[in-house]
Amino acid sequence: MFVYVGNAESQSVSIFSLAADEALTPLGVATVPGPAKPGSTTPMAVSPDKRFLFVGLRNEPCNAATFAIDGKTGALAYVGSGPLADAMAYIVTDQSGRFLLSASYNGGKIAVNPIGADGIVGAAQQVIDGQPNAHAVLADRANRHVLYTSLGSDKVGQLRLDAASGRLTPNDPPSAGVRAKAGPRHFRFSPDERFVYVLCELDGSIYVFPYDAAAGCLAKETQIASALPKDFSGKPWAADLHLTPDGRFLYASERTSSTLAAFRIDAKSGALAPVGSYPTETQPRGFAIDPAGRTLLAVGQLSNSLTAYAIDPDTGSLRPLKRYPVGKNPNWVEIVAR
């Protein structure tokens, strides 16, 4: 497995190999071409066939750089760059890998860009404006529906996706809501797509929504949990969340306390039961879980380091393994298994 860490202030990607014994080995650093002024974050995405890594730059002129992934060595070879419609906080491909979906926090928009056979991103073919502080976007497994978060409107948007053209249209209903000023940020489908988990930035809450995969819509939430540690004080600033591939555990990062919250997931109801809260890198915006569900890798925007954790397969608890230096302002982690 190969690990890629996006470093915004260094405008680079740190590359590691991840061994079966959970040890990381540094393999090098790839520079992301573009304007000299580094952006505030470096969102990344991997193509479904694992051939390409896309890196979004949020400084003008905003673009997405494409790197070819060497399946044997993990090395990144720059292929080319294409324009983004705005400074995007989040990028991801649809399930076919033919379209890049993106969300702009400052611009309040969702966009769709075609991806060429060579992996280079083309100009935006559709831009949906009027989505206050759009923060994340994901297509479902069937590639028929897309959800996105609008932090500024406290809504999770619901769209239909034409997989052939990449065209997005409003679903019915067009959105589901959370409580006022919760600020929905990142979200994940459960592996069986029976539930969607939404992390809210402004209050640290985690919503459990039943998901109708056929309709592409969320039902009313069945639970509101919290990613904040018990002794928390200050202003919540939740960031990222991920599930283990088997759907048994969920983790969320909180930047004010620099912690990772762990939860056990009930297989039938989707309900979350707290496992614990674990100190981690300073200001942990991004983290990732390996495809085997054994290792969690978290980076700190202010510590410029990565910590690897072993995930207990029975309890979901985290055990720190080792710290590794990365670039400046690391904020995104992708793990690729070939």
Short mmCIF file of C-alpha atoms in Angstrom, two decimals:
data_model
loop_
_atom_site.label_atom_id
_atom_site.label_comp_id
_atom_site.label_asym_id
_atom_site.label_seq_id
_atom_site.Cartn_x
_atom_site.Cartn_y
_atom_site.Cartn_z
CA MET A 1 0.00 0.00 0.00
CA PHE A 2 1.08 3.56 -0.68
CA VAL A 3 0.27 6.65 1.39
CA TYR A 4 0.00 10.18 0.01
CA VAL A 5 -0.10 13.25 2.28
CA GLY A 6 -1.09 16.62 0.86
CA ASN A 7 0.97 19.49 2.32
CA ALA A 8 -0.65 22.85 1.58
CA GLU A 9 2.10 25.24 2.64
CA SER A 10 4.83 23.14 1.06
CA GLN A 11 2.63 22.62 -2.03
CA SER A 12 3.79 19.04 -2.11
CA VAL A 13 2.77 15.43 -1.55
CA SER A 14 4.72 13.24 0.87
CA ILE A 15 4.88 9.60 -0.27
CA PHE A 16 5.16 6.54 1.98
CA SER A 17 4.78 2.80 1.68
CA LEU A 18 2.62 1.07 4.30
CA ALA A 19 3.74 -2.45 5.17
CA ALA A 20 1.67 -5.32 6.50
CA ASP A 21 3.23 -4.75 9.93
CA GLU A 22 1.84 -1.16 9.87
CA ALA A 23 5.27 0.45 9.46
CA LEU A 24 5.62 3.44 7.15
CA THR A 25 8.65 3.97 4.94
CA PRO A 26 9.24 7.42 3.36
CA LEU A 27 9.57 7.15 -0.41
CA GLY A 28 9.98 10.78 -1.40
CA VAL A 29 8.14 14.02 -2.05
CA ALA A 30 6.34 15.19 -5.18
CA THR A 31 6.06 18.91 -5.87
CA VAL A 32 2.67 20.12 -7.05
CA PRO A 33 3.09 22.50 -10.01
CA GLY A 34 1.17 25.74 -9.90
CA PRO A 35 1.28 29.34 -8.62
CA ALA A 36 4.04 30.06 -6.14
CA LYS A 37 1.70 31.02 -3.28
CA PRO A 38 0.65 27.85 -1.42
CA GLY A 39 -3.06 27.39 -0.74
CA SER A 40 -4.79 26.90 2.60
CA THR A 41 -5.52 23.22 1.97
CA THR A 42 -4.68 20.58 -0.60
CA PRO A 43 -7.71 18.33 -1.25
CA MET A 44 -6.86 15.08 -3.02
CA ALA A 45 -8.67 12.22 -4.73
CA VAL A 46 -7.70 8.86 -6.25
CA SER A 47 -9.23 7.50 -9.45
CA PRO A 48 -11.27 4.29 -9.03
CA ASP A 49 -8.71 2.30 -11.05
CA LYS A 50 -5.89 3.61 -8.78
CA ARG A 51 -3.99 4.99 -11.79
CA PHE A 52 -4.20 8.69 -10.93
CA LEU A 53 -3.92 11.00 -7.93
CA PHE A 54 -5.66 14.36 -8.26
CA VAL A 55 -4.47 17.30 -6.16
CA GLY A 56 -6.55 20.48 -5.93
CA LEU A 57 -4.90 23.88 -5.52
CA ARG A 58 -7.00 26.59 -3.87
CA ASN A 59 -4.82 29.56 -4.79
CA GLU A 60 -5.55 31.45 -8.01
CA PRO A 61 -5.73 30.30 -10.70
CA CYS A 62 -7.35 27.27 -9.06
CA ASN A 63 -6.62 23.97 -10.74
CA ALA A 64 -6.37 20.23 -10.29
CA ALA A 65 -3.00 18.60 -10.88
CA THR A 66 -2.98 15.00 -12.07
CA PHE A 67 -0.23 12.54 -11.12
CA ALA A 68 0.17 9.03 -12.51
CA ILE A 69 0.70 6.47 -9.74
CA ASP A 70 3.41 3.90 -10.33
CA GLY A 71 1.77 0.68 -9.14
CA LYS A 72 5.10 -0.94 -8.25
CA THR A 73 6.99 1.89 -6.55
CA GLY A 74 4.25 4.35 -5.52
CA ALA A 75 6.11 7.17 -7.27
CA LEU A 76 4.08 10.07 -8.67
CA ALA A 77 4.66 11.38 -12.21
CA TYR A 78 3.06 14.71 -13.05
CA VAL A 79 0.71 14.37 -16.04
CA GLY A 80 -0.88 17.80 -16.33
CA SER A 81 -3.31 20.28 -14.76
CA GLY A 82 -6.84 21.40 -15.53
CA PRO A 83 -8.93 24.37 -14.33
CA LEU A 84 -11.28 24.21 -11.37
CA ALA A 85 -14.34 26.45 -11.14
CA ASP A 86 -13.25 27.88 -7.78
CA ALA A 87 -11.06 27.25 -4.74
CA MET A 88 -12.34 23.79 -3.90
CA ALA A 89 -12.32 22.45 -0.34
CA TYR A 90 -13.13 18.94 -1.54
CA ILE A 91 -12.60 16.92 -4.71
CA VAL A 92 -13.59 13.36 -5.58
CA THR A 93 -14.27 11.34 -8.72
CA ASP A 94 -17.59 9.72 -9.52
CA GLN A 95 -17.61 5.91 -9.45
CA SER A 96 -16.68 5.67 -13.14
CA GLY A 97 -13.64 7.94 -12.82
CA ARG A 98 -14.86 10.01 -15.81
CA PHE A 99 -15.91 13.06 -13.78
CA LEU A 100 -14.39 15.10 -10.96
CA LEU A 101 -16.91 16.39 -8.41
CA SER A 102 -15.92 19.31 -6.22
CA ALA A 103 -17.24 21.59 -3.49
CA SER A 104 -16.24 25.23 -2.93
CA TYR A 105 -16.51 26.55 0.63
CA ASN A 106 -15.82 30.22 -0.13
CA GLY A 107 -17.59 30.18 -3.49
CA GLY A 108 -20.66 28.27 -2.34
CA LYS A 109 -20.84 25.93 -5.29
CA ILE A 110 -20.76 22.33 -6.48
CA ALA A 111 -19.03 21.63 -9.80
CA VAL A 112 -18.49 18.80 -12.28
CA ASN A 113 -15.38 18.55 -14.48
CA PRO A 114 -14.79 15.88 -17.13
CA ILE A 115 -11.63 13.78 -16.78
CA GLY A 116 -9.85 12.80 -19.99
CA ALA A 117 -8.53 9.34 -20.77
CA ASP A 118 -5.08 10.72 -19.98
CA GLY A 119 -6.25 11.68 -16.48
CA ILE A 120 -6.17 15.43 -17.08
CA VAL A 121 -9.14 17.39 -15.76
CA GLY A 122 -11.08 19.46 -18.30
CA ALA A 123 -12.93 22.73 -17.75
CA ALA A 124 -16.05 22.58 -15.56
CA GLN A 125 -19.07 21.40 -17.51
CA GLN A 126 -21.57 22.24 -14.75
CA VAL A 127 -21.53 24.63 -11.78
CA ILE A 128 -24.32 24.71 -9.21
CA ASP A 129 -24.23 28.05 -7.36
CA GLY A 130 -26.03 29.14 -4.21
CA GLN A 131 -24.77 26.42 -1.85
CA PRO A 132 -23.45 28.38 1.17
CA ASN A 133 -20.11 27.03 2.37
CA ALA A 134 -20.34 23.80 0.38
CA HIS A 135 -17.81 21.48 1.96
CA ALA A 136 -17.92 17.87 0.73
CA VAL A 137 -19.46 15.86 -2.08
CA LEU A 138 -19.71 12.09 -2.77
CA ALA A 139 -21.44 9.85 -5.31
CA ASP A 140 -23.15 6.71 -4.05
CA ARG A 141 -21.97 3.24 -5.01
CA ALA A 142 -24.48 2.86 -7.86
CA ASN A 143 -23.28 6.18 -9.32
CA ARG A 144 -26.89 7.36 -9.60
CA HIS A 145 -27.03 9.87 -6.75
CA VAL A 146 -24.76 12.50 -5.19
CA LEU A 147 -24.88 14.01 -1.71
CA TYR A 148 -23.10 17.18 -0.60
CA THR A 149 -22.87 19.29 2.54
CA SER A 150 -23.70 22.98 2.77
CA LEU A 151 -22.27 24.15 6.08
CA GLY A 152 -23.74 27.63 5.75
CA SER A 153 -27.31 26.43 5.22
CA ASP A 154 -27.17 23.49 7.66
CA LYS A 155 -28.29 21.13 4.91
CA VAL A 156 -27.18 17.96 3.15
CA GLY A 157 -27.99 18.40 -0.53
CA GLN A 158 -29.41 15.52 -2.58
CA LEU A 159 -28.81 15.28 -6.34
CA ARG A 160 -29.45 12.82 -9.15
CA LEU A 161 -26.47 11.92 -11.32
CA ASP A 162 -26.66 11.02 -15.00
CA ALA A 163 -23.70 8.65 -15.11
CA ALA A 164 -23.36 8.93 -18.90
CA SER A 165 -23.16 12.73 -19.10
CA GLY A 166 -22.10 13.62 -15.55
CA ARG A 167 -25.09 15.97 -15.28
CA LEU A 168 -26.46 16.71 -11.80
CA THR A 169 -30.13 17.57 -11.13
CA PRO A 170 -32.00 18.17 -7.84
CA ASN A 171 -33.51 15.13 -6.18
CA ASP A 172 -36.92 15.12 -4.51
CA PRO A 173 -36.61 16.31 -1.81
CA PRO A 174 -33.50 18.37 -2.68
CA SER A 175 -32.02 18.30 0.84
CA ALA A 176 -32.14 17.08 4.41
CA GLY A 177 -31.42 19.29 7.40
CA VAL A 178 -29.52 19.39 10.67
CA ARG A 179 -30.09 21.70 13.61
CA ALA A 180 -29.34 25.40 13.18
CA LYS A 181 -25.66 26.40 13.26
CA ALA A 182 -24.44 22.80 13.46
CA GLY A 183 -22.51 23.23 10.20
CA PRO A 184 -22.46 19.90 8.29
CA ARG A 185 -18.94 19.36 6.96
CA HIS A 186 -17.74 15.87 5.96
CA PHE A 187 -19.79 12.70 5.62
CA ARG A 188 -19.50 9.02 4.73
CA PHE A 189 -21.76 6.24 3.51
CA SER A 190 -21.75 3.02 5.50
CA PRO A 191 -20.26 0.16 3.44
CA ASP A 192 -23.73 -1.33 2.87
CA GLU A 193 -25.15 2.17 2.14
CA ARG A 194 -27.95 1.75 4.68
CA PHE A 195 -26.72 4.80 6.60
CA VAL A 196 -24.95 8.11 6.06
CA TYR A 197 -22.87 9.65 8.85
CA VAL A 198 -22.51 13.45 8.82
CA LEU A 199 -19.97 15.31 10.95
CA CYS A 200 -20.89 18.89 11.83
CA GLU A 201 -17.99 21.31 12.21
CA LEU A 202 -19.52 23.98 14.43
CA ASP A 203 -20.87 21.83 17.29
CA GLY A 204 -18.94 18.57 16.85
CA SER A 205 -22.12 16.54 16.37
CA ILE A 206 -22.36 13.37 14.27
CA TYR A 207 -25.72 12.65 12.63
CA VAL A 208 -26.82 9.12 11.80
CA PHE A 209 -29.17 9.21 8.80
CA PRO A 210 -30.86 6.11 7.34
CA TYR A 211 -30.26 6.18 3.57
CA ASP A 212 -32.65 5.04 0.85
CA ALA A 213 -30.17 3.94 -1.82
CA ALA A 214 -32.89 3.46 -4.45
CA ALA A 215 -34.18 7.01 -4.05
CA GLY A 216 -30.87 8.61 -3.10
CA CYS A 217 -32.41 10.33 -0.08
CA LEU A 218 -31.81 10.61 3.64
CA ALA A 219 -34.56 9.81 6.14
CA LYS A 220 -34.85 11.65 9.45
CA GLU A 221 -31.82 11.15 11.65
CA THR A 222 -31.98 8.35 14.20
CA GLN A 223 -29.16 9.62 16.42
CA ILE A 224 -27.03 12.67 17.13
CA ALA A 225 -23.74 11.74 18.79
CA SER A 226 -20.78 13.97 19.73
CA ALA A 227 -17.16 13.89 18.60
CA LEU A 228 -16.09 16.17 21.48
CA PRO A 229 -14.06 14.73 24.38
CA LYS A 230 -15.78 14.67 27.78
CA ASP A 231 -13.69 17.47 29.26
CA PHE A 232 -13.98 19.69 26.18
CA SER A 233 -13.98 23.46 26.57
CA GLY A 234 -13.81 26.10 23.88
CA LYS A 235 -15.23 26.41 20.39
CA PRO A 236 -15.82 23.11 18.54
CA TRP A 237 -13.98 22.72 15.25
CA ALA A 238 -14.66 19.22 13.92
CA ALA A 239 -13.03 18.23 10.66
CA ASP A 240 -13.03 14.75 9.15
CA LEU A 241 -14.60 11.32 9.63
CA HIS A 242 -14.04 7.82 8.26
CA LEU A 243 -15.36 4.32 8.80
CA THR A 244 -13.43 1.07 8.79
CA PRO A 245 -14.08 -0.92 5.59
CA ASP A 246 -16.09 -3.54 7.50
CA GLY A 247 -18.38 -0.80 8.85
CA ARG A 248 -17.81 -1.72 12.49
CA PHE A 249 -16.07 1.46 13.68
CA LEU A 250 -16.23 5.20 12.97
CA TYR A 251 -13.63 7.86 13.76
CA ALA A 252 -13.83 11.67 13.72
CA SER A 253 -11.19 14.38 14.14
CA GLU A 254 -11.65 17.54 16.22
CA ARG A 255 -9.16 20.36 15.78
CA THR A 256 -9.67 22.52 18.89
CA SER A 257 -8.86 19.61 21.24
CA SER A 258 -6.58 17.83 18.75
CA THR A 259 -8.34 14.53 19.33
CA LEU A 260 -9.74 11.55 17.45
CA ALA A 261 -13.11 10.23 18.63
CA ALA A 262 -13.82 6.52 18.14
CA PHE A 263 -17.25 4.82 17.99
CA ARG A 264 -18.55 1.29 17.66
CA ILE A 265 -21.35 0.94 15.06
CA ASP A 266 -24.38 -1.26 15.67
CA ALA A 267 -24.78 -3.39 12.53
CA LYS A 268 -28.59 -3.35 12.59
CA SER A 269 -29.46 0.17 13.68
CA GLY A 270 -26.33 2.04 12.60
CA ALA A 271 -26.19 3.60 16.06
CA LEU A 272 -22.90 4.88 17.46
CA ALA A 273 -21.52 3.85 20.85
CA PRO A 274 -18.46 5.77 22.16
CA VAL A 275 -15.20 3.85 22.39
CA GLY A 276 -12.91 6.66 23.49
CA SER A 277 -11.20 9.93 22.65
CA TYR A 278 -7.52 9.88 21.72
CA PRO A 279 -4.98 12.73 21.61
CA THR A 280 -3.41 13.14 18.21
CA GLU A 281 -1.43 15.56 16.04
CA THR A 282 -2.03 19.28 16.59
CA GLN A 283 -5.04 20.50 14.58
CA PRO A 284 -5.92 17.23 12.83
CA ARG A 285 -7.83 18.24 9.72
CA GLY A 286 -7.39 15.03 7.73
CA PHE A 287 -6.82 11.32 8.33
CA ALA A 288 -7.39 8.02 6.57
CA ILE A 289 -7.91 4.32 7.30
CA ASP A 290 -6.17 1.63 5.25
CA PRO A 291 -8.28 -0.76 3.13
CA ALA A 292 -7.60 -3.61 5.56
CA GLY A 293 -9.04 -1.58 8.43
CA ARG A 294 -5.96 -2.15 10.60
CA THR A 295 -4.23 1.24 10.52
CA LEU A 296 -5.33 4.86 10.94
CA LEU A 297 -3.03 7.67 9.77
CA ALA A 298 -3.65 11.20 11.08
CA VAL A 299 -1.81 14.42 10.22
CA GLY A 300 -1.64 17.73 12.11
CA GLN A 301 -1.78 21.07 10.32
CA LEU A 302 0.28 22.75 13.05
CA SER A 303 2.59 19.86 13.99
CA ASN A 304 3.68 19.04 10.42
CA SER A 305 3.70 15.37 11.40
CA LEU A 306 1.79 12.14 10.88
CA THR A 307 0.96 9.60 13.57
CA ALA A 308 0.16 5.99 12.71
CA TYR A 309 -2.30 4.11 14.96
CA ALA A 310 -3.15 0.44 15.18
CA ILE A 311 -6.91 -0.18 15.25
CA ASP A 312 -7.92 -2.87 17.72
CA PRO A 313 -10.07 -5.29 15.67
CA ASP A 314 -12.25 -6.18 18.66
CA THR A 315 -12.80 -2.85 20.40
CA GLY A 316 -11.92 -0.19 17.82
CA SER A 317 -9.54 1.50 20.26
CA LEU A 318 -6.46 3.26 18.88
CA ARG A 319 -2.87 2.49 19.83
CA PRO A 320 -0.22 4.97 18.66
CA LEU A 321 2.63 3.35 16.77
CA LYS A 322 5.01 6.00 15.47
CA ARG A 323 5.27 9.62 14.30
CA TYR A 324 6.66 10.68 10.95
CA PRO A 325 7.62 14.14 9.66
CA VAL A 326 5.80 15.41 6.57
CA GLY A 327 5.54 18.80 4.83
CA LYS A 328 4.10 22.05 6.12
CA ASN A 329 0.38 22.23 6.86
CA PRO A 330 -0.49 18.61 6.05
CA ASN A 331 -4.25 18.30 5.73
CA TRP A 332 -5.19 15.39 3.48
CA VAL A 333 -4.30 11.68 3.44
CA GLU A 334 -5.00 9.09 0.74
CA ILE A 335 -4.07 5.40 0.96
CA VAL A 336 -3.82 3.33 -2.21
CA ALA A 337 -3.68 -0.48 -2.25
CA ARG A 338 -2.49 -2.07 -5.51
#
